[in-house]
């Protein structure tokens, strides 16, 4: 059985976002029907944001949309944010979560560009 069939693949999705829709379509083109987490309707907890950061294994600020009005309203500067700051901001303001994020087993990738998620589903 292929790994993708055994592993639940989840897309943290915003249907209003073109990159999110493109990433979902790309997954489906590769035979993957992911679980869809509309994170604006089901906001992540702090622990879930921590888990995403662990799975991404990169710079925490990469998960943050610092161009959003909600971020600017905080008065914070992206360059000075700690991991804890990123977690707190995304948990409090889910619109600040970079989208989409695809999670498969112990890996995750941000779908910017959409093809970046292929590595977590074993298609790259």
PDB file of C-alpha atoms in Angstrom:
ATOM      1  CA  UNK A   1       0.000   0.000   0.000  1.00  0.00           C
ATOM      2  CA  UNK A   2       1.471   3.434  -0.912  1.00  0.00           C
ATOM      3  CA  UNK A   3       2.524   5.664   1.989  1.00  0.00           C
ATOM      4  CA  UNK A   4      -0.035   8.317   1.026  1.00  0.00           C
ATOM      5  CA  UNK A   5      -2.830   5.753   1.384  1.00  0.00           C
ATOM      6  CA  UNK A   6      -1.723   4.853   4.925  1.00  0.00           C
ATOM      7  CA  UNK A   7      -1.082   8.403   6.093  1.00  0.00           C
ATOM      8  CA  UNK A   8      -3.744  10.995   6.631  1.00  0.00           C
ATOM      9  CA  UNK A   9      -2.780  14.076   4.688  1.00  0.00           C
ATOM     10  CA  UNK A  10      -4.283  17.335   5.847  1.00  0.00           C
ATOM     11  CA  UNK A  11      -4.367  20.693   4.125  1.00  0.00           C
ATOM     12  CA  UNK A  12      -4.756  23.780   6.298  1.00  0.00           C
ATOM     13  CA  UNK A  13      -6.931  25.519   3.766  1.00  0.00           C
ATOM     14  CA  UNK A  14      -8.528  28.871   3.024  1.00  0.00           C
ATOM     15  CA  UNK A  15     -10.921  28.410   0.086  1.00  0.00           C
ATOM     16  CA  UNK A  16     -10.726  32.146  -0.705  1.00  0.00           C
ATOM     17  CA  UNK A  17      -6.961  31.917  -1.326  1.00  0.00           C
ATOM     18  CA  UNK A  18      -5.846  31.089  -4.869  1.00  0.00           C
ATOM     19  CA  UNK A  19      -2.632  29.361  -3.691  1.00  0.00           C
ATOM     20  CA  UNK A  20      -4.650  27.253  -1.309  1.00  0.00           C
ATOM     21  CA  UNK A  21      -7.080  26.237  -4.055  1.00  0.00           C
ATOM     22  CA  UNK A  22      -4.174  25.519  -6.445  1.00  0.00           C
ATOM     23  CA  UNK A  23      -2.470  23.356  -3.826  1.00  0.00           C
ATOM     24  CA  UNK A  24      -5.648  21.392  -3.145  1.00  0.00           C
ATOM     25  CA  UNK A  25      -6.093  20.813  -6.896  1.00  0.00           C
ATOM     26  CA  UNK A  26      -2.446  19.706  -7.205  1.00  0.00           C
ATOM     27  CA  UNK A  27      -2.875  17.180  -4.393  1.00  0.00           C
ATOM     28  CA  UNK A  28      -6.001  15.825  -6.067  1.00  0.00           C
ATOM     29  CA  UNK A  29      -4.162  15.585  -9.416  1.00  0.00           C
ATOM     30  CA  UNK A  30      -1.662  13.342  -7.608  1.00  0.00           C
ATOM     31  CA  UNK A  31      -4.430  11.098  -6.298  1.00  0.00           C
ATOM     32  CA  UNK A  32      -4.507  12.586  -2.807  1.00  0.00           C
ATOM     33  CA  UNK A  33      -7.836  13.498  -1.213  1.00  0.00           C
ATOM     34  CA  UNK A  34      -6.646  15.325   1.884  1.00  0.00           C
ATOM     35  CA  UNK A  35      -8.569  16.072   5.021  1.00  0.00           C
ATOM     36  CA  UNK A  36      -9.409  19.761   4.781  1.00  0.00           C
ATOM     37  CA  UNK A  37      -8.909  21.985   7.815  1.00  0.00           C
ATOM     38  CA  UNK A  38     -10.462  25.382   7.193  1.00  0.00           C
ATOM     39  CA  UNK A  39      -8.348  27.055   9.836  1.00  0.00           C
ATOM     40  CA  UNK A  40     -10.381  30.275   9.810  1.00  0.00           C
ATOM     41  CA  UNK A  41     -13.454  28.256  10.851  1.00  0.00           C
ATOM     42  CA  UNK A  42     -11.454  25.902  13.103  1.00  0.00           C
ATOM     43  CA  UNK A  43      -8.661  28.092  14.519  1.00  0.00           C
ATOM     44  CA  UNK A  44      -5.526  26.297  15.671  1.00  0.00           C
ATOM     45  CA  UNK A  45      -4.589  26.054  19.306  1.00  0.00           C
ATOM     46  CA  UNK A  46      -1.173  27.168  20.490  1.00  0.00           C
ATOM     47  CA  UNK A  47      -0.151  23.490  20.653  1.00  0.00           C
ATOM     48  CA  UNK A  48      -1.249  22.916  17.047  1.00  0.00           C
ATOM     49  CA  UNK A  49       0.791  25.920  15.889  1.00  0.00           C
ATOM     50  CA  UNK A  50       3.785  24.549  17.834  1.00  0.00           C
ATOM     51  CA  UNK A  51       3.313  21.192  16.110  1.00  0.00           C
ATOM     52  CA  UNK A  52       3.164  22.836  12.671  1.00  0.00           C
ATOM     53  CA  UNK A  53       6.395  24.678  13.423  1.00  0.00           C
ATOM     54  CA  UNK A  54       8.067  21.429  14.526  1.00  0.00           C
ATOM     55  CA  UNK A  55       6.941  19.664  11.350  1.00  0.00           C
ATOM     56  CA  UNK A  56       8.049  22.520   9.088  1.00  0.00           C
ATOM     57  CA  UNK A  57      11.513  22.483  10.622  1.00  0.00           C
ATOM     58  CA  UNK A  58      12.322  25.987   9.497  1.00  0.00           C
ATOM     59  CA  UNK A  59      12.206  29.601  10.492  1.00  0.00           C
ATOM     60  CA  UNK A  60       9.055  30.165  12.595  1.00  0.00           C
ATOM     61  CA  UNK A  61       8.350  33.494  10.893  1.00  0.00           C
ATOM     62  CA  UNK A  62       7.853  31.611   7.594  1.00  0.00           C
ATOM     63  CA  UNK A  63       4.497  30.436   8.994  1.00  0.00           C
ATOM     64  CA  UNK A  64       3.375  34.026   9.598  1.00  0.00           C
ATOM     65  CA  UNK A  65       1.635  36.326   7.127  1.00  0.00           C
ATOM     66  CA  UNK A  66       3.168  39.593   8.266  1.00  0.00           C
ATOM     67  CA  UNK A  67       1.590  41.643   5.469  1.00  0.00           C
ATOM     68  CA  UNK A  68      -1.930  41.252   6.865  1.00  0.00           C
ATOM     69  CA  UNK A  69      -3.711  44.210   8.476  1.00  0.00           C
ATOM     70  CA  UNK A  70      -4.144  42.155  11.666  1.00  0.00           C
ATOM     71  CA  UNK A  71      -0.383  41.809  11.947  1.00  0.00           C
ATOM     72  CA  UNK A  72       0.258  45.484  11.289  1.00  0.00           C
ATOM     73  CA  UNK A  73      -2.313  46.370  13.965  1.00  0.00           C
ATOM     74  CA  UNK A  74      -0.198  44.529  16.570  1.00  0.00           C
ATOM     75  CA  UNK A  75       2.624  47.044  16.121  1.00  0.00           C
ATOM     76  CA  UNK A  76       5.144  44.209  16.115  1.00  0.00           C
ATOM     77  CA  UNK A  77       8.077  43.873  13.734  1.00  0.00           C
ATOM     78  CA  UNK A  78       8.441  40.474  12.030  1.00  0.00           C
ATOM     79  CA  UNK A  79      12.230  40.523  12.298  1.00  0.00           C
ATOM     80  CA  UNK A  80      12.102  40.672  16.106  1.00  0.00           C
ATOM     81  CA  UNK A  81       9.544  37.933  16.704  1.00  0.00           C
ATOM     82  CA  UNK A  82      10.466  34.850  18.686  1.00  0.00           C
ATOM     83  CA  UNK A  83       8.974  31.409  18.098  1.00  0.00           C
ATOM     84  CA  UNK A  84       6.672  32.003  21.087  1.00  0.00           C
ATOM     85  CA  UNK A  85       5.520  35.317  19.569  1.00  0.00           C
ATOM     86  CA  UNK A  86       4.672  33.579  16.279  1.00  0.00           C
ATOM     87  CA  UNK A  87       2.712  30.878  18.093  1.00  0.00           C
ATOM     88  CA  UNK A  88       0.774  33.430  20.153  1.00  0.00           C
ATOM     89  CA  UNK A  89      -0.003  35.622  17.133  1.00  0.00           C
ATOM     90  CA  UNK A  90      -1.266  32.789  14.935  1.00  0.00           C
ATOM     91  CA  UNK A  91      -3.316  31.236  17.737  1.00  0.00           C
ATOM     92  CA  UNK A  92      -4.915  34.614  18.480  1.00  0.00           C
ATOM     93  CA  UNK A  93      -5.270  35.668  14.823  1.00  0.00           C
ATOM     94  CA  UNK A  94      -5.579  32.590  12.564  1.00  0.00           C
ATOM     95  CA  UNK A  95      -5.702  34.817   9.468  1.00  0.00           C
ATOM     96  CA  UNK A  96      -1.959  35.292  10.068  1.00  0.00           C
ATOM     97  CA  UNK A  97      -1.257  31.616   9.308  1.00  0.00           C
ATOM     98  CA  UNK A  98       0.630  31.261   6.031  1.00  0.00           C
ATOM     99  CA  UNK A  99      -1.440  29.225   3.650  1.00  0.00           C
ATOM    100  CA  UNK A 100      -1.810  26.596   2.666  1.00  0.00           C
ATOM    101  CA  UNK A 101       0.063  24.155   4.868  1.00  0.00           C
ATOM    102  CA  UNK A 102       0.027  20.455   4.018  1.00  0.00           C
ATOM    103  CA  UNK A 103       0.773  17.942   6.754  1.00  0.00           C
ATOM    104  CA  UNK A 104       1.552  14.261   6.156  1.00  0.00           C
ATOM    105  CA  UNK A 105       2.799  12.065   9.005  1.00  0.00           C
ATOM    106  CA  UNK A 106       5.886  13.772  10.453  1.00  0.00           C
ATOM    107  CA  UNK A 107       6.350  16.356   7.690  1.00  0.00           C
ATOM    108  CA  UNK A 108       4.731  19.584   6.599  1.00  0.00           C
ATOM    109  CA  UNK A 109       5.228  22.127   3.839  1.00  0.00           C
ATOM    110  CA  UNK A 110       3.849  25.537   3.013  1.00  0.00           C
ATOM    111  CA  UNK A 111       2.275  25.536  -0.448  1.00  0.00           C
ATOM    112  CA  UNK A 112       4.092  28.585  -1.783  1.00  0.00           C
ATOM    113  CA  UNK A 113       4.557  27.629  -4.518  1.00  0.00           C
ATOM    114  CA  UNK A 114       1.953  24.833  -4.526  1.00  0.00           C
ATOM    115  CA  UNK A 115       4.548  22.325  -5.817  1.00  0.00           C
ATOM    116  CA  UNK A 116       6.453  22.689  -2.526  1.00  0.00           C
ATOM    117  CA  UNK A 117       3.952  20.313  -0.891  1.00  0.00           C
ATOM    118  CA  UNK A 118       4.814  17.440  -3.214  1.00  0.00           C
ATOM    119  CA  UNK A 119       7.814  16.526  -1.060  1.00  0.00           C
ATOM    120  CA  UNK A 120       5.601  15.752   1.942  1.00  0.00           C
ATOM    121  CA  UNK A 121       3.372  13.412  -0.058  1.00  0.00           C
ATOM    122  CA  UNK A 122       6.332  11.585  -1.581  1.00  0.00           C
ATOM    123  CA  UNK A 123       5.898  12.901  -5.107  1.00  0.00           C
ATOM    124  CA  UNK A 124       9.218  14.741  -5.326  1.00  0.00           C
TER     125      UNK A 124
END
